[in-house]
Short mmCIF file of C-alpha atoms and ligand atoms in Angstrom, two decimals:
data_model
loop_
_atom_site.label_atom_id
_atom_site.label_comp_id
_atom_site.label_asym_id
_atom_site.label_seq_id
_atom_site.Cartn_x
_atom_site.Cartn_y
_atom_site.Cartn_z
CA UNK H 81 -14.39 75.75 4.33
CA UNK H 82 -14.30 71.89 4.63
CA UNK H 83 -10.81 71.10 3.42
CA UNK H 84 -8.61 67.51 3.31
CA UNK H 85 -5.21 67.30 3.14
CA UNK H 86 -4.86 63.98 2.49
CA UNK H 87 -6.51 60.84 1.97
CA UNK H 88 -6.34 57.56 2.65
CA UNK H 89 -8.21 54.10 1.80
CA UNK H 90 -7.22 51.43 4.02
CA UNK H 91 -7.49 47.67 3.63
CA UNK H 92 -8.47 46.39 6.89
CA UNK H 93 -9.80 47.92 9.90
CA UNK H 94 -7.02 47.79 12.18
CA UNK H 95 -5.50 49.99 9.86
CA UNK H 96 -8.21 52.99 9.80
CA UNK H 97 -8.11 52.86 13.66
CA UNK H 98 -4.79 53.10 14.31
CA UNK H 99 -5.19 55.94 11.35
CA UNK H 100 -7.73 57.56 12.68
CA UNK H 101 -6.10 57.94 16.10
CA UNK H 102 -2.61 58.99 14.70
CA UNK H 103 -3.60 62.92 14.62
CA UNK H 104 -6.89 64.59 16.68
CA UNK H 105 -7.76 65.75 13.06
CA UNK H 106 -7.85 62.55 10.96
CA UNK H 107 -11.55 62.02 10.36
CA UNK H 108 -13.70 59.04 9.34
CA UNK H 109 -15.51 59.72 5.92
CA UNK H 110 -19.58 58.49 6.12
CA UNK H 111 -21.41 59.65 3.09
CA UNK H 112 -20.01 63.26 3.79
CA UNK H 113 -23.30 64.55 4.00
CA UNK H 114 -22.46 66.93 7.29
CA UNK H 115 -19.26 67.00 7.04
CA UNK H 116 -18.85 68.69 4.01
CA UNK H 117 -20.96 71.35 5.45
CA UNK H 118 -18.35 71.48 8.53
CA UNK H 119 -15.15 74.25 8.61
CA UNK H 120 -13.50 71.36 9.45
CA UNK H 121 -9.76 70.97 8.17
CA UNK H 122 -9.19 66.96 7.91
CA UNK H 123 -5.49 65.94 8.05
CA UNK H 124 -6.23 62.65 6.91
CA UNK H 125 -9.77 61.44 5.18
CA UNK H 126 -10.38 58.13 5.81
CA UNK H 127 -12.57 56.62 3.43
CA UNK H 128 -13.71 53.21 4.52
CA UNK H 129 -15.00 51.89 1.37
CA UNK H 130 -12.37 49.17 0.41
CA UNK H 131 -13.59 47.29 3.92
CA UNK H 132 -17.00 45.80 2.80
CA UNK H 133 -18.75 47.69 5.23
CA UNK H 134 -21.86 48.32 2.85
CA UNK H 135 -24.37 44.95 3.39
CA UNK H 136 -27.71 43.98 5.31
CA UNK H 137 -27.65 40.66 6.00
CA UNK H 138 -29.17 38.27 8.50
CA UNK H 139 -28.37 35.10 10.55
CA UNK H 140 -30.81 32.96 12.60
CA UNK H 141 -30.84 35.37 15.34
CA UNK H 142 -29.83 39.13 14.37
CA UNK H 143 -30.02 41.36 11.03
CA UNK H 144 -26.69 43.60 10.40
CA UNK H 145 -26.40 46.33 8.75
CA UNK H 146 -22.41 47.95 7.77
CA UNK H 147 -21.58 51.14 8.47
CA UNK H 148 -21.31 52.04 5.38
CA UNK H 149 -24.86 51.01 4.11
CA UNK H 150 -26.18 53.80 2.31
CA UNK H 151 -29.83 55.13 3.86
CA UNK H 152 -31.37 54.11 0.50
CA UNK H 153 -30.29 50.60 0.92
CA UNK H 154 -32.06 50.25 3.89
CA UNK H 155 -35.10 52.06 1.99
CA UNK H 156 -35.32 49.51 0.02
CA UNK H 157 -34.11 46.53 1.14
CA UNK H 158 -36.21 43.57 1.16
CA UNK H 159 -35.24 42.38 4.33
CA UNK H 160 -36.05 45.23 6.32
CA UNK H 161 -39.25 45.27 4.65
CA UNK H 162 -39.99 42.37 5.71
CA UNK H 163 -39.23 42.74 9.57
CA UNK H 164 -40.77 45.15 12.06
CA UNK H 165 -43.63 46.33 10.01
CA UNK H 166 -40.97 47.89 7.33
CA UNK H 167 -40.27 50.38 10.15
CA UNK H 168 -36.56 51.19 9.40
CA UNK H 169 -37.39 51.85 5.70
CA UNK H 170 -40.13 53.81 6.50
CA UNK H 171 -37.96 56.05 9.11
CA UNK H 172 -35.36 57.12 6.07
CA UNK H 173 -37.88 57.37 3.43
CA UNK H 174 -38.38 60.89 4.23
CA UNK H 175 -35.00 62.23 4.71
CA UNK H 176 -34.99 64.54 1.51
CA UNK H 177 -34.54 62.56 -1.71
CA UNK H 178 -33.23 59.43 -3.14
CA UNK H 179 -29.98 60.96 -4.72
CA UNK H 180 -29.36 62.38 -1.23
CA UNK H 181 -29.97 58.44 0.82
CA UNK H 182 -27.72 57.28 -2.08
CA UNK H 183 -25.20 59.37 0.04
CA UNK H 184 -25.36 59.55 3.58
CA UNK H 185 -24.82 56.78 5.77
CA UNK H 186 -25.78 54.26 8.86
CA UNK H 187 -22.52 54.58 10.38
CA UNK H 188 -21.96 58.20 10.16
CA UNK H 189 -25.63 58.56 11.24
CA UNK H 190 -25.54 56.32 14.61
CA UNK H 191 -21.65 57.23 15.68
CA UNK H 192 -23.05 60.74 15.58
CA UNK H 193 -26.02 60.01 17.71
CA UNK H 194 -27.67 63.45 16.26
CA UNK H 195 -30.96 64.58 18.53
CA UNK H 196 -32.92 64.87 15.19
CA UNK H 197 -32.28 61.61 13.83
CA UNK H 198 -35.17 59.23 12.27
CA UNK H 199 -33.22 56.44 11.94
CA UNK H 200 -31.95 56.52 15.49
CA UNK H 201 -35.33 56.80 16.90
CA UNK H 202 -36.78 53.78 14.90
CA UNK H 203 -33.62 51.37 16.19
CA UNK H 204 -34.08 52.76 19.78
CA UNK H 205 -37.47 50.77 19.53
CA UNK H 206 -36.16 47.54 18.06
CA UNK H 207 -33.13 45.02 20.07
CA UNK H 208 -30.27 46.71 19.33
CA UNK H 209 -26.87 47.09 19.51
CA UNK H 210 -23.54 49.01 17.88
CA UNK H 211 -20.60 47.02 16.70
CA UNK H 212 -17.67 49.57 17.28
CA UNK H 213 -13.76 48.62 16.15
CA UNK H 214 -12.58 49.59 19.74
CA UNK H 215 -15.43 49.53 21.56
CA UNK H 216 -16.82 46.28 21.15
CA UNK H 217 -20.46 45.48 21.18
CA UNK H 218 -23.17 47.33 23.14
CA UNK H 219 -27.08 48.14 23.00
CA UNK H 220 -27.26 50.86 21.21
CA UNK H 221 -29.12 52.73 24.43
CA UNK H 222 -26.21 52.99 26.12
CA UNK H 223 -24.11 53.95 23.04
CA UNK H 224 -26.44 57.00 23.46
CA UNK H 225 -25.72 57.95 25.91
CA UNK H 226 -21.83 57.18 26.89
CA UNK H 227 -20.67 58.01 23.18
CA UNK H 228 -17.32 56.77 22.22
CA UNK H 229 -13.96 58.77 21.19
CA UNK H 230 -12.12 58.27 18.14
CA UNK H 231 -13.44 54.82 17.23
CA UNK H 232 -14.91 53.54 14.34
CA UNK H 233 -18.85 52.41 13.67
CA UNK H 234 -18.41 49.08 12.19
CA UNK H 235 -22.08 47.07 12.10
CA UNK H 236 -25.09 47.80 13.82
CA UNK H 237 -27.15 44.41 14.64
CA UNK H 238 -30.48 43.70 15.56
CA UNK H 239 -32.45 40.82 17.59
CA UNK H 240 -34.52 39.62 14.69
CA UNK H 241 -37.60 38.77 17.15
CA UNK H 242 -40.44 40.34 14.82
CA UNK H 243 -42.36 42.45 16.43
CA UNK H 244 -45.07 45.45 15.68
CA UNK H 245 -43.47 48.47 15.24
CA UNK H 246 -44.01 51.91 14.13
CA UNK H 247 -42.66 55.54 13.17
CA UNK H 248 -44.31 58.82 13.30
CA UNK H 249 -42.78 62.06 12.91
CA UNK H 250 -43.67 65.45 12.10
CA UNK H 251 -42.59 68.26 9.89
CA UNK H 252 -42.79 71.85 8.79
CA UNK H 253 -42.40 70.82 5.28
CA UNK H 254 -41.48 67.90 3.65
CA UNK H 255 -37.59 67.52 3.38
CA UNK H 256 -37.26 69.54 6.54
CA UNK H 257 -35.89 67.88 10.21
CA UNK H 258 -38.75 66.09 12.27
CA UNK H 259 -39.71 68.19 14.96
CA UNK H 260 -40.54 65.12 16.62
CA UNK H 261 -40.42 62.04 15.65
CA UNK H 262 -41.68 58.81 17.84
CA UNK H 263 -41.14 54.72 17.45
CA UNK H 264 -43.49 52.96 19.19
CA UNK H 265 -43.16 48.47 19.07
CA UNK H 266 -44.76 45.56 20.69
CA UNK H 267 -43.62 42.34 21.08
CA UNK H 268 -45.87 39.92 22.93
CA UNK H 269 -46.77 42.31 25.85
CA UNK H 270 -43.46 44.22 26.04
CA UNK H 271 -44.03 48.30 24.63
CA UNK H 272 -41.39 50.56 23.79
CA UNK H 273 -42.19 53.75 23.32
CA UNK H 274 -39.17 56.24 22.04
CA UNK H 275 -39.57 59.66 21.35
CA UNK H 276 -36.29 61.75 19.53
CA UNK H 277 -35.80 65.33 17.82
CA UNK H 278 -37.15 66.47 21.22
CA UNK H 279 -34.67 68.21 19.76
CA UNK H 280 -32.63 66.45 22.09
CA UNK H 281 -31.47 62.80 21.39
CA UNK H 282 -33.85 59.77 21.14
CA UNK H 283 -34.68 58.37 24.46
CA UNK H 284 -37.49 55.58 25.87
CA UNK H 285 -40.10 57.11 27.45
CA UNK H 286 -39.12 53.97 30.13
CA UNK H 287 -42.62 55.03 32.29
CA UNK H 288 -45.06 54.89 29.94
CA UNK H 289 -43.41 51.56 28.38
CA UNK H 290 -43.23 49.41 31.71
CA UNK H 291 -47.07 50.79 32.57
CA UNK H 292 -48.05 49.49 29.29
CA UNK H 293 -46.15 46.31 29.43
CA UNK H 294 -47.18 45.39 32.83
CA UNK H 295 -50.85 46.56 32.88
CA UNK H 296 -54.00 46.10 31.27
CA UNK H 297 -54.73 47.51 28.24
CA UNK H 298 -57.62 49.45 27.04
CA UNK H 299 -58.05 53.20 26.04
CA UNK H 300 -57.63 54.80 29.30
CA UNK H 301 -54.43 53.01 29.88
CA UNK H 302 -53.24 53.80 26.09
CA UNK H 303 -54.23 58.09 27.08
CA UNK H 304 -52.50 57.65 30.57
CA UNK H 305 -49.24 56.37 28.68
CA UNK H 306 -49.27 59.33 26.71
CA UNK H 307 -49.54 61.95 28.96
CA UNK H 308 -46.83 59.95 30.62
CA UNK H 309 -44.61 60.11 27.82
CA UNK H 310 -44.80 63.63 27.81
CA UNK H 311 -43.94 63.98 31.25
CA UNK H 312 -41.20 61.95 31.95
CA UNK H 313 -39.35 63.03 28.98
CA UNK H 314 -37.79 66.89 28.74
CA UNK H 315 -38.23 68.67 25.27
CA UNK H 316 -36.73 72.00 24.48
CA UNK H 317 -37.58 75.13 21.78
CA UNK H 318 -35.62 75.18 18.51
CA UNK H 319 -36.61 77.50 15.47
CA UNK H 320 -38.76 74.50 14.05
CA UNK H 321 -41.13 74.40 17.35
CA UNK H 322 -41.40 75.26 21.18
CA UNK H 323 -41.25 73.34 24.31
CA UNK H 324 -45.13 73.20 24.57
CA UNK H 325 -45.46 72.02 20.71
CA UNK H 326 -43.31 69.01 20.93
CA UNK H 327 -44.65 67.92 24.47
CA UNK H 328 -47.98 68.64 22.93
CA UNK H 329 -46.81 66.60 20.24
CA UNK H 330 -45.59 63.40 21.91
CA UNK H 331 -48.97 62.90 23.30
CA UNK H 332 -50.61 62.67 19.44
CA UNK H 333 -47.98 60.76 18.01
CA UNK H 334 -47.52 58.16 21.12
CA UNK H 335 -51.19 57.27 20.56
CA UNK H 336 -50.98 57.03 16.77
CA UNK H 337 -48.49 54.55 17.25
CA UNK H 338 -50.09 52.96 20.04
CA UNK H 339 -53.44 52.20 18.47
CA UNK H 340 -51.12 50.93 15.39
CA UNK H 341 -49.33 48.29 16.74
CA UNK H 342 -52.19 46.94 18.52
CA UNK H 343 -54.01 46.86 15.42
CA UNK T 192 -4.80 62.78 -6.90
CA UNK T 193 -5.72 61.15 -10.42
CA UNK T 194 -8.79 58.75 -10.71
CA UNK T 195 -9.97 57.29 -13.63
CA UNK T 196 -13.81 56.95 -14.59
CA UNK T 197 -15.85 55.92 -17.08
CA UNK T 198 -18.33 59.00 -17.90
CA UNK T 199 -21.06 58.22 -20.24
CA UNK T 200 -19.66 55.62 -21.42
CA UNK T 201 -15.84 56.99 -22.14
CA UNK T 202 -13.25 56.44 -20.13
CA UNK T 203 -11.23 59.52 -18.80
CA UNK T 204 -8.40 60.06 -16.41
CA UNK T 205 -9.34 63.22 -14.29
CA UNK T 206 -6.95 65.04 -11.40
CA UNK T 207 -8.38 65.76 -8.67
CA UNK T 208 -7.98 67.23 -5.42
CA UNK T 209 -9.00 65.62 -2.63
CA UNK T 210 -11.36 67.95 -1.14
CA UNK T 211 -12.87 68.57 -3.94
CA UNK T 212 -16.98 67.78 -4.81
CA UNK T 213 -17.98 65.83 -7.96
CA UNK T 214 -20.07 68.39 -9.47
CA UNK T 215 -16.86 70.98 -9.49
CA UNK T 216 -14.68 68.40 -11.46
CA UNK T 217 -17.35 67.16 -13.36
CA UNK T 218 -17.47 70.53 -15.03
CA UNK T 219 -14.25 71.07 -14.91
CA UNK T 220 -14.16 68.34 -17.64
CA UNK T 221 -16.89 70.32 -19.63
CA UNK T 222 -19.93 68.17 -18.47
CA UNK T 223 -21.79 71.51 -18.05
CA UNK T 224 -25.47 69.83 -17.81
CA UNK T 225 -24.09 69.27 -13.59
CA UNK T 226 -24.91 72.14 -11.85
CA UNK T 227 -25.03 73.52 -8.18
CA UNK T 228 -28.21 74.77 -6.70
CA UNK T 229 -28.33 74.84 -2.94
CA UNK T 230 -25.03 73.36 -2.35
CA UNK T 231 -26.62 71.84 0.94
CA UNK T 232 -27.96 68.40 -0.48
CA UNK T 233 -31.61 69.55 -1.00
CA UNK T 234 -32.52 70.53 -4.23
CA UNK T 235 -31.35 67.80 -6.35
CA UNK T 236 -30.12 69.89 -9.32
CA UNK T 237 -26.68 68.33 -9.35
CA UNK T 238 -28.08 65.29 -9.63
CA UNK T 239 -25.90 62.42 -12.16
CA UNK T 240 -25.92 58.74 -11.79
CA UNK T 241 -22.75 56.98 -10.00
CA UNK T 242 -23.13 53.00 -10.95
CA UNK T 243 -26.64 53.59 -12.32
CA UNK T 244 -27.51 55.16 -8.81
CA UNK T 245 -28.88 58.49 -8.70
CA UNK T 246 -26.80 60.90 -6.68
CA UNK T 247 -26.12 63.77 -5.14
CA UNK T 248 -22.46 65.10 -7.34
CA UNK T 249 -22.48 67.76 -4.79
CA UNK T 250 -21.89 65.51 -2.25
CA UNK T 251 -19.86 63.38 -3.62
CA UNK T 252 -15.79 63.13 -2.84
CA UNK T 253 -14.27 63.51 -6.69
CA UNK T 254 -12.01 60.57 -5.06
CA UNK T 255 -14.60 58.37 -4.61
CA UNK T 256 -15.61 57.78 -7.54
CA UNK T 257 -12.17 56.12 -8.54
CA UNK T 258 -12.86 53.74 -11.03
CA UNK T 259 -16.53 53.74 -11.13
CA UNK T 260 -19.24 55.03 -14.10
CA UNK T 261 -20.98 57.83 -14.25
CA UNK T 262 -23.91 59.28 -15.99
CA UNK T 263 -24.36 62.50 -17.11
CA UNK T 264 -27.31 64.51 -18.83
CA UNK T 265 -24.99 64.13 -21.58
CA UNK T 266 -24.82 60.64 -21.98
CA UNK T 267 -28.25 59.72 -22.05
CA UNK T 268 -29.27 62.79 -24.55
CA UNK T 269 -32.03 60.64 -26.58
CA UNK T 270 -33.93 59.42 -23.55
CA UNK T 271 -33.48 62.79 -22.28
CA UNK T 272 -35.12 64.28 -25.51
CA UNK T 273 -37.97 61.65 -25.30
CA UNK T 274 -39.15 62.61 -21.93
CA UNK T 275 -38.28 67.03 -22.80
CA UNK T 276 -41.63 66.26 -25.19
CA UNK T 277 -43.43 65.16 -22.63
CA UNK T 278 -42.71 68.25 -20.48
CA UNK T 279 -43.64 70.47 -23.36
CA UNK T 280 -46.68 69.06 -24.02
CA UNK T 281 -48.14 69.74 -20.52
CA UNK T 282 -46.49 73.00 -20.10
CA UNK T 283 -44.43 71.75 -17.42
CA UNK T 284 -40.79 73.61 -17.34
CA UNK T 285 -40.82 77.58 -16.72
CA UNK T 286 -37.12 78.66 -16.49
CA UNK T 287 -35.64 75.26 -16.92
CA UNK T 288 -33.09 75.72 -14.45
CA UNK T 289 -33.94 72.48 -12.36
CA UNK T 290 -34.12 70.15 -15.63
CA UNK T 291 -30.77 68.77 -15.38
CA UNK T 292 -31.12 67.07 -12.25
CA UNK T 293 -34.82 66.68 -12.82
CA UNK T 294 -34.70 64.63 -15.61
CA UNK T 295 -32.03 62.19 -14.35
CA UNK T 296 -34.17 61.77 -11.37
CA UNK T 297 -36.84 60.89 -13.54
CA UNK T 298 -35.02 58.76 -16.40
CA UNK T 299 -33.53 56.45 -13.38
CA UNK T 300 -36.64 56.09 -11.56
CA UNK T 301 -38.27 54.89 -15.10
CA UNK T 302 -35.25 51.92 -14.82
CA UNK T 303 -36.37 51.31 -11.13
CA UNK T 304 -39.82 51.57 -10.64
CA UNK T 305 -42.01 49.09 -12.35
CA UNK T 306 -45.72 50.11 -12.27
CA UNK T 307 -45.45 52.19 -9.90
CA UNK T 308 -48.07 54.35 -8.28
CA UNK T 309 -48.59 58.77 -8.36
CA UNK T 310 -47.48 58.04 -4.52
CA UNK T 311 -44.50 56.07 -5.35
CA UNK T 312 -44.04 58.91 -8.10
CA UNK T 313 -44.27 61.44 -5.51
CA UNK T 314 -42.09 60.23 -3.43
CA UNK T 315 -38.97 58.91 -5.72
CA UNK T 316 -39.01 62.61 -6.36
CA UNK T 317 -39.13 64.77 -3.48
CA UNK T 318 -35.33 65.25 -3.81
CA UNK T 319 -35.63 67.69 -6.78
CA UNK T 320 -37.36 71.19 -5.87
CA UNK T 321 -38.89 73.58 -8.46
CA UNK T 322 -39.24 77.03 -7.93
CA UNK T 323 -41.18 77.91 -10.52
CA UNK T 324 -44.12 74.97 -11.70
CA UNK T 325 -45.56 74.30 -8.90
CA UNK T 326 -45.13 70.04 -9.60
CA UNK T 327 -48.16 70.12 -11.18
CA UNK T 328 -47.34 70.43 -14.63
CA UNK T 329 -44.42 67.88 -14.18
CA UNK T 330 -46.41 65.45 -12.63
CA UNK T 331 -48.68 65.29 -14.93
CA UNK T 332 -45.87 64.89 -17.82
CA UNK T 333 -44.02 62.26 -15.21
CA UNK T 334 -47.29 60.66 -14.90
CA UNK T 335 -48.07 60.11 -18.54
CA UNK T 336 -44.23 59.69 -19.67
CA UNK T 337 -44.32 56.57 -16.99
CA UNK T 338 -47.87 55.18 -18.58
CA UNK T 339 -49.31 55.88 -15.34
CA UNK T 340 -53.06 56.53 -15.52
C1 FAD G 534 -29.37 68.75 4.30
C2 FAD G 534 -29.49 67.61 5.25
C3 FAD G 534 -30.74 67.23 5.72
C4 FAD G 534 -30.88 66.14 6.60
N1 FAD G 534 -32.13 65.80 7.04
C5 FAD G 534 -32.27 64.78 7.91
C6 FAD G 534 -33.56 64.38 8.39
O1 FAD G 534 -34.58 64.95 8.06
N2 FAD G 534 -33.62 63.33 9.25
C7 FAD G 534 -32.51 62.64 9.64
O2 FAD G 534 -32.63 61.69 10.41
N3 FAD G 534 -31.28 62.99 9.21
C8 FAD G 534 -31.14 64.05 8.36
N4 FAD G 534 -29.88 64.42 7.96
C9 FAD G 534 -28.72 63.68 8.46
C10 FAD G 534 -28.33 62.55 7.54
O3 FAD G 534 -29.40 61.63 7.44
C11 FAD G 534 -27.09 61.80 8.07
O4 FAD G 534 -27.38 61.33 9.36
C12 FAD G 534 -25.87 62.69 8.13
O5 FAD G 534 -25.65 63.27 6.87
C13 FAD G 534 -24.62 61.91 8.56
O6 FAD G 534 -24.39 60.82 7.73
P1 FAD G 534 -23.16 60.81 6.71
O7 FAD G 534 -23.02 59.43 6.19
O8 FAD G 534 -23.33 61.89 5.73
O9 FAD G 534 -21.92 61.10 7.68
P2 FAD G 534 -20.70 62.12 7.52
O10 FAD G 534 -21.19 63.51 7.32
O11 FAD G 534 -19.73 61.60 6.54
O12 FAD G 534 -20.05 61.96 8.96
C14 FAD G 534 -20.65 62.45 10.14
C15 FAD G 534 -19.70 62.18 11.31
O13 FAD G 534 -19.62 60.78 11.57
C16 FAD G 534 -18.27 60.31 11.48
N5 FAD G 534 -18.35 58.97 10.87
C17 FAD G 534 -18.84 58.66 9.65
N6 FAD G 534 -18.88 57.32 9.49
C18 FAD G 534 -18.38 56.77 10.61
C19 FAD G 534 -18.15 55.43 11.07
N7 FAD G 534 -18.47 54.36 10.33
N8 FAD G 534 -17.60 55.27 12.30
C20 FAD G 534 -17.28 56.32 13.07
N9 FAD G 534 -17.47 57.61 12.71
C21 FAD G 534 -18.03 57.82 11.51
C22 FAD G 534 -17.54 61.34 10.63
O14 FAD G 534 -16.16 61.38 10.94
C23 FAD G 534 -18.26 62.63 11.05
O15 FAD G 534 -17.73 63.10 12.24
C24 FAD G 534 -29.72 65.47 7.06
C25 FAD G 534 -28.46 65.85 6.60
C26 FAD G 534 -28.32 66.89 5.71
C27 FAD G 534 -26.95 67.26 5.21
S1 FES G 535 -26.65 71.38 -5.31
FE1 FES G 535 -26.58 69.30 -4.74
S2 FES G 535 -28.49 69.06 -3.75
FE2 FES G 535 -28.53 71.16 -4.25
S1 FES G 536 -38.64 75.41 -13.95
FE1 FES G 536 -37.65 77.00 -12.83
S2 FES G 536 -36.86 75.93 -11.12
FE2 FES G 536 -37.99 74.42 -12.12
#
């Protein structure tokens, strides 16, 4: 059984590090969405939300979104409507229901860089990088992969160059984890095409992207990419589909959003 | 740990522990319309409105909620009664047991939705699963209770 012993709602941010890295088993509160579903005993909860860490905002050059921005803020957030062909709104909008993206999220979403994640997939494909308290600032890309220990998701921000950009992904039934899901985006010539719930983490299919960005394009370029995608990148079986489904998979959904944001 | 609220409209002073989930406390305090269903964040049944905001009271930290309003079933009984006809009149609720959560998905998407399409409809709901009506029946009801054609 989840369980916390005690709980704590610090002021500033220096103060939930130094918090969180008093005891292995203080813990960072997100919108408790997993974690409650953890065995995990918490010595000390900390609950950022006295630190203004819920916003979107935007300057000249980036748009940042707080940790603690719930997934239905971003659903519905004008902003992000606005940029990148809606795609971040459009990558939560399926995670269950509203009551449940009124819960869970950004921060404890990205820090935990799950393999299933929409939302991860969809920011893979845009400029950006993760503010962390510690950890400073770094494209999210290599957050991926390195991780961090014990620090603390403050922002995520992102180059506000609009660009095309689009999200696919595929269920068993609605409500259920993608068992694929793939961001494709174009800006000028430059592709990126990322493909996550593989089931393992997000990645660029960085092949198929260059090919695209530094050839020609027509149709048999946009199949070769696809295939390519499938190749360079490893998928494995879970209970929601095999090996040869998801690489199957990639293929369909690369082109979909191929042919979309050169529409 | 004691937190004070403001639930449906009346301001209480609950104790709390700190591990424990909004829908336990909530009827702990007799608001019996909050119920569990899946426990897991899928179903929507325990479903109540924090700041106007529908949400999930089974995944909600009882702490949390410090000083904020919530909204019961309880506290928006008229509404609730308005839209109950509309149910009834296209046959749409079999055992009933999803209503609670059902119906405050549906009252708070009437505040936030203006005009909005069967699609938008569709979607603002996907968060509350029925195991018995199939949707149809309470779409239709939705449908008309929203004045969409
Ligand atoms: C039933 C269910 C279905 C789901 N379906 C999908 C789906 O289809 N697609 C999808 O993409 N996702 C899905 N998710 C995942 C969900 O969208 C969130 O990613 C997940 O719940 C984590 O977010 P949270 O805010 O609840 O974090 P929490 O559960 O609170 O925290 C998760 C972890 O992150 C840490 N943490 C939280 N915030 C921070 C921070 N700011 N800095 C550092 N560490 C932090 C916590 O300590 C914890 O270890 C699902 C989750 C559930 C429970
Ligand atoms: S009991 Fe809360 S979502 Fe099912
Ligand atoms: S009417 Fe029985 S679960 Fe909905």
């Amino acid at each position: 059984m989840f369980a916390i012993k005690n709980y704590r709602t610090p002021n500033t941010l220096e103060e939930a590090y130094k918090l969180l890295n008093e005891k292995k088993a203080n813990t960072i509160l997100g919108g408790c969405g997993f974690l409650r579903m953890s065995n995990k005993t918490i010595a000390t909860a900390i609950d950022l939300s006295q630190l203004m860490l819920n916003y979107i905002t935007e300057d000249a050059d980036y748009i940042e979104i707080g940790g603690m921005t719930s997934f239905r803020d971003v659903e519905v957030s004008p902003l992000l409507n606005q940029y990148f062909d809606g795609i971040l709104p459009k990558a939560v909008g399926e995670i269950l229901g509203v009551q449940f993206r009124n819960v869970v999220t950004v921060g404890g979403t990205v820090y935990s860089r799950y393999g299933f994640s929409d939302f991860i997939t969809a920011l893979l494909a845009l400029d950006t990088y993760v503010v962390l308290y510690k950890g400073g600032k770094m494209p999210l890309e290599e957050f991926l992969i390195k991780g961090s220990k014990k620090d603390i998701l403050v922002k995520i921000v992102i180059g506000k160059k609009n660009k095309r950009a689009t999200f696919h992904s595929i269920r068993n039934s609605q409500g259920d984890y993608s068992i694929l899901n793939v961001a494709v985006s174009k800006k000028d010539n430059i592709f990126k095409i990322v493909v996550g719930a593989r089931p393992a983490r997000a990645m660029m299919a960085q092949e198929a992207s260059k090919f695209l960005t530094e050839g020609e394009i027509n149709e048999k370029a946009i199949e070769e990419a696809c295939i390519m995608a499938s190749k360079e990148l490893t998928f494995g079986s879970n209970m929601r589909g095999s090996k040869a489904y998801r690489e199957a998979l990639c293929k369909a959904l690369v082109k979909r959003g191929l042919m979309e944001v050169l529409s | 740990m004691k937190i004070q609220v403001i639930v449906n409209h009346k301001k209480i002073q609950m104790e709390v522990a700190y591990d424990e989930f909004l829908v336990d406390v909530l009827r702990r305090y007799g608001f019996n319309s909050v119920k569990r269903g899946c426990d897991t964040g899928n179903c929507g049944l325990c479903t109540i409105w924090i700041e106007g905001k529908p949400t999930l009271s089974c995944s909600t930290l009882a702490v949390r909620v410090n000083n904020k309003n919530l909204t019961t079933i309880e506290g928006i009984g008229e509404e609730a009664k308005d839209f109950a006809a509309f149910m009834v009149a296209e046959g749409a609720e079999q055992c009933g047991f999803c209503s609670p959560g059902f119906v405050m998905t549906v009252l708070a998407m009437k505040r936030e939705l203006k005009n909005p399409t069967e699609e938008d409809i569709i979607h603002y709901l996907t968060g509350n699963l029925c195991r018995c009506t199939g949707y149809v029946g309470q779409l239709r009801a939705v449908k008309t209770y929203m004045g969409v054609a």
